[in-house]
Every structure is written in structure tokens, then in C-alpha cells.
């Protein structure tokens, strides 16, 4: 890293900027522009009938991890990012263990960042797939 490049944000600092995600119990072991990884442990408090992890919890995991990935891909001068569209396919229930979300950018532009996030259980089975579009927010006057 050169002296002119800012230090990359630490995963803990990125997670601290998202109180909802932190309150849900999401952990962020890896955060980079090309790949961001988050983990959510199964807990009865975030389940639906039959002890299955609630779809909203899974979507919150995917959205949070995808947002961090989008944020790390923002162009110079951007103020932030916000989800404008998100689509999730659920493929199997999670009734124990944890879910690992891995987000990767599909498109990085000056107006939109599109991120795809895989959700896998602790046996590495695909449990869901999310594609989300994040709008690039500009500072006033930019």
C-alpha cells in the first residue's frame, strides 16, 4: 500500500456501522472489494415454525454482506450506497448450525453496483441466492 492510499476498513468497523446486522448476530470475518463473507448462527429467536431460520433473517444477512461488498466498490467521491432492489431464492431450510454468505460484485458502475450473494449452510449446501442492486449515493454538489 502506498502512503497516498487510505487503509482498508476493518470488518469490525464495517459491521459496527450496521447496528441492525450486529444486533441480529451477523459476524463479518472477511471484507474485500472482490469478496465479502458474513456468518449468521442459527438461533431459536430468529426462526419460524418448525425451527427453520426465518427468511427475513437470511435476507438481512445477504443484504448486509452485499451492502458491505457494494460499499467497498464505491467510486471516488461517493457518499455511500443503498439497496434499491433485492431478489432472493430460498433453496432449503436451515434448522441448525450457521449460514455463510459470500458476496461478489457482478457490476460496478458510477451509478449502480450489482452484487450476488450465495448463502450456504455449515455443510456447504446452497440454501439461498440473492442478487441485489445498490445505488451509489453522492455527496451534495458531486
Short mmCIF file of C-alpha atoms in Angstrom, two decimals:
data_model
loop_
_atom_site.label_atom_id
_atom_site.label_comp_id
_atom_site.label_asym_id
_atom_site.label_seq_id
_atom_site.Cartn_x
_atom_site.Cartn_y
_atom_site.Cartn_z
CA UNK A 1 0.00 0.00 0.00
CA UNK A 2 1.35 3.42 -0.86
CA UNK A 3 1.23 6.33 1.55
CA UNK A 4 -1.49 8.02 -0.52
CA UNK A 5 -3.91 5.06 -0.33
CA UNK A 6 -6.26 5.05 2.65
CA UNK A 7 -6.20 1.96 4.85
CA UNK A 8 -8.91 -0.57 4.08
CA UNK A 9 -11.70 -0.53 6.65
CA UNK A 10 -11.60 -3.33 9.19
CA UNK A 11 -14.51 -5.82 9.07
CA UNK A 12 -15.37 -4.98 12.70
CA UNK A 13 -15.67 -1.28 11.84
CA UNK A 14 -17.90 -2.02 8.84
CA UNK A 15 -20.16 -4.22 10.97
CA UNK A 16 -20.31 -1.56 13.71
CA UNK A 17 -21.74 0.86 11.11
CA UNK A 18 -24.73 -1.52 10.68
CA UNK A 19 -26.42 -1.80 14.11
CA UNK A 20 -29.28 -3.98 12.79
CA UNK A 21 -26.85 -6.56 11.39
CA UNK A 22 -24.77 -6.55 14.56
CA UNK A 23 -27.92 -6.89 16.69
CA UNK A 24 -29.05 -9.85 14.61
CA UNK A 25 -25.75 -11.57 15.40
CA UNK A 26 -24.13 -11.32 11.97
CA UNK A 27 -20.34 -11.66 12.01
CA UNK A 28 -18.09 -10.34 9.25
CA UNK A 29 -14.88 -12.41 9.09
CA UNK A 30 -13.81 -11.12 5.66
CA UNK A 31 -14.47 -7.86 3.84
CA UNK A 32 -12.95 -7.03 0.49
CA UNK A 33 -14.00 -5.46 -2.79
CA UNK A 34 -13.88 -8.78 -4.65
CA UNK A 35 -15.33 -10.96 -1.88
CA UNK A 36 -17.10 -10.25 1.39
CA UNK A 37 -18.11 -13.00 3.82
CA UNK A 38 -20.61 -12.89 6.67
CA UNK A 39 -21.90 -15.54 9.05
CA UNK A 40 -25.17 -15.88 10.96
CA UNK A 41 -25.61 -18.60 13.58
CA UNK A 42 -28.89 -20.48 13.87
CA UNK A 43 -30.80 -19.37 16.95
CA UNK A 44 -34.37 -20.15 18.04
CA UNK A 45 -35.06 -16.41 18.41
CA UNK A 46 -34.72 -15.88 14.65
CA UNK A 47 -36.67 -18.93 13.50
CA UNK A 48 -40.12 -19.55 12.10
CA UNK A 49 -42.37 -22.59 12.57
CA UNK A 50 -40.53 -25.88 12.77
CA UNK A 51 -37.25 -24.33 13.88
CA UNK A 52 -36.24 -23.09 10.42
CA UNK A 53 -34.18 -19.92 10.22
CA UNK A 54 -36.58 -17.13 9.18
CA UNK A 55 -36.30 -15.99 5.56
CA UNK A 56 -36.12 -12.39 6.75
CA UNK A 57 -33.02 -13.24 8.79
CA UNK A 58 -31.43 -14.85 5.74
CA UNK A 59 -32.32 -11.83 3.59
CA UNK A 60 -30.90 -9.49 6.23
CA UNK A 61 -27.66 -11.49 6.18
CA UNK A 62 -27.45 -11.36 2.37
CA UNK A 63 -28.38 -7.67 2.23
CA UNK A 64 -25.87 -6.70 4.92
CA UNK A 65 -22.98 -8.64 3.40
CA UNK A 66 -23.89 -7.45 -0.10
CA UNK A 67 -24.04 -3.85 1.11
CA UNK A 68 -20.54 -4.10 2.56
CA UNK A 69 -19.28 -5.53 -0.75
CA UNK A 70 -21.00 -2.69 -2.65
CA UNK A 71 -19.59 -0.11 -0.23
CA UNK A 72 -16.08 -1.43 -0.80
CA UNK A 73 -16.60 -0.96 -4.55
CA UNK A 74 -17.82 2.64 -4.43
CA UNK A 75 -16.25 5.08 -6.89
CA UNK A 76 -14.24 8.05 -5.62
CA UNK A 77 -16.43 10.84 -4.29
CA UNK A 78 -19.38 8.61 -3.39
CA UNK A 79 -21.08 9.17 -0.04
CA UNK A 80 -22.46 5.66 0.37
CA UNK A 81 -24.81 3.11 -1.06
CA UNK A 82 -28.37 1.93 -0.56
CA UNK A 83 -30.28 -1.15 -1.70
CA UNK A 84 -32.79 -0.35 -4.45
CA UNK A 85 -33.65 -3.92 -5.47
CA UNK A 86 -33.09 -7.36 -3.98
CA UNK A 87 -34.21 -10.80 -5.10
CA UNK A 88 -33.67 -13.97 -3.09
CA UNK A 89 -34.34 -17.60 -3.98
CA UNK A 90 -34.57 -19.92 -0.98
CA UNK A 91 -33.47 -23.48 -1.75
CA UNK A 92 -33.54 -25.30 1.59
CA UNK A 93 -34.31 -24.73 5.25
CA UNK A 94 -31.61 -24.12 7.85
CA UNK A 95 -32.53 -25.83 11.14
CA UNK A 96 -29.16 -25.86 12.92
CA UNK A 97 -25.59 -24.62 12.67
CA UNK A 98 -24.90 -21.42 10.77
CA UNK A 99 -25.22 -19.79 7.36
CA UNK A 100 -22.27 -18.29 5.49
CA UNK A 101 -22.96 -15.51 2.99
CA UNK A 102 -20.38 -14.81 0.29
CA UNK A 103 -20.94 -11.67 -1.77
CA UNK A 104 -19.19 -10.81 -5.02
CA UNK A 105 -19.73 -7.84 -7.35
CA UNK A 106 -21.36 -8.58 -10.71
CA UNK A 107 -21.27 -4.97 -11.94
CA UNK A 108 -19.53 -1.91 -10.56
CA UNK A 109 -20.55 1.36 -12.16
CA UNK A 110 -20.75 5.02 -11.31
CA UNK A 111 -24.49 4.85 -10.55
CA UNK A 112 -25.20 1.23 -9.64
CA UNK A 113 -23.36 -1.68 -8.05
CA UNK A 114 -24.88 -5.16 -8.52
CA UNK A 115 -23.86 -7.83 -6.04
CA UNK A 116 -24.58 -11.56 -5.96
CA UNK A 117 -24.57 -13.35 -2.60
CA UNK A 118 -24.55 -17.10 -2.03
CA UNK A 119 -25.98 -18.43 1.23
CA UNK A 120 -24.54 -21.79 2.35
CA UNK A 121 -25.15 -23.87 5.45
CA UNK A 122 -22.42 -25.34 7.64
CA UNK A 123 -22.41 -28.45 5.41
CA UNK A 124 -21.63 -26.18 2.41
CA UNK A 125 -25.05 -26.76 0.85
CA UNK A 126 -26.53 -23.87 -1.11
CA UNK A 127 -29.56 -22.63 0.85
CA UNK A 128 -30.21 -19.38 -0.97
CA UNK A 129 -29.07 -16.99 -3.66
CA UNK A 130 -29.53 -13.21 -3.59
CA UNK A 131 -28.91 -10.65 -6.31
CA UNK A 132 -29.17 -7.04 -5.23
CA UNK A 133 -28.73 -3.66 -6.84
CA UNK A 134 -27.21 -0.86 -4.78
CA UNK A 135 -27.42 2.77 -5.84
CA UNK A 136 -24.32 4.93 -5.46
CA UNK A 137 -25.16 7.89 -3.22
CA UNK A 138 -23.36 11.14 -3.99
CA UNK A 139 -22.37 13.95 -1.68
CA UNK A 140 -24.32 17.12 -2.38
CA UNK A 141 -22.57 19.06 -5.12
CA UNK A 142 -20.90 15.91 -6.56
#
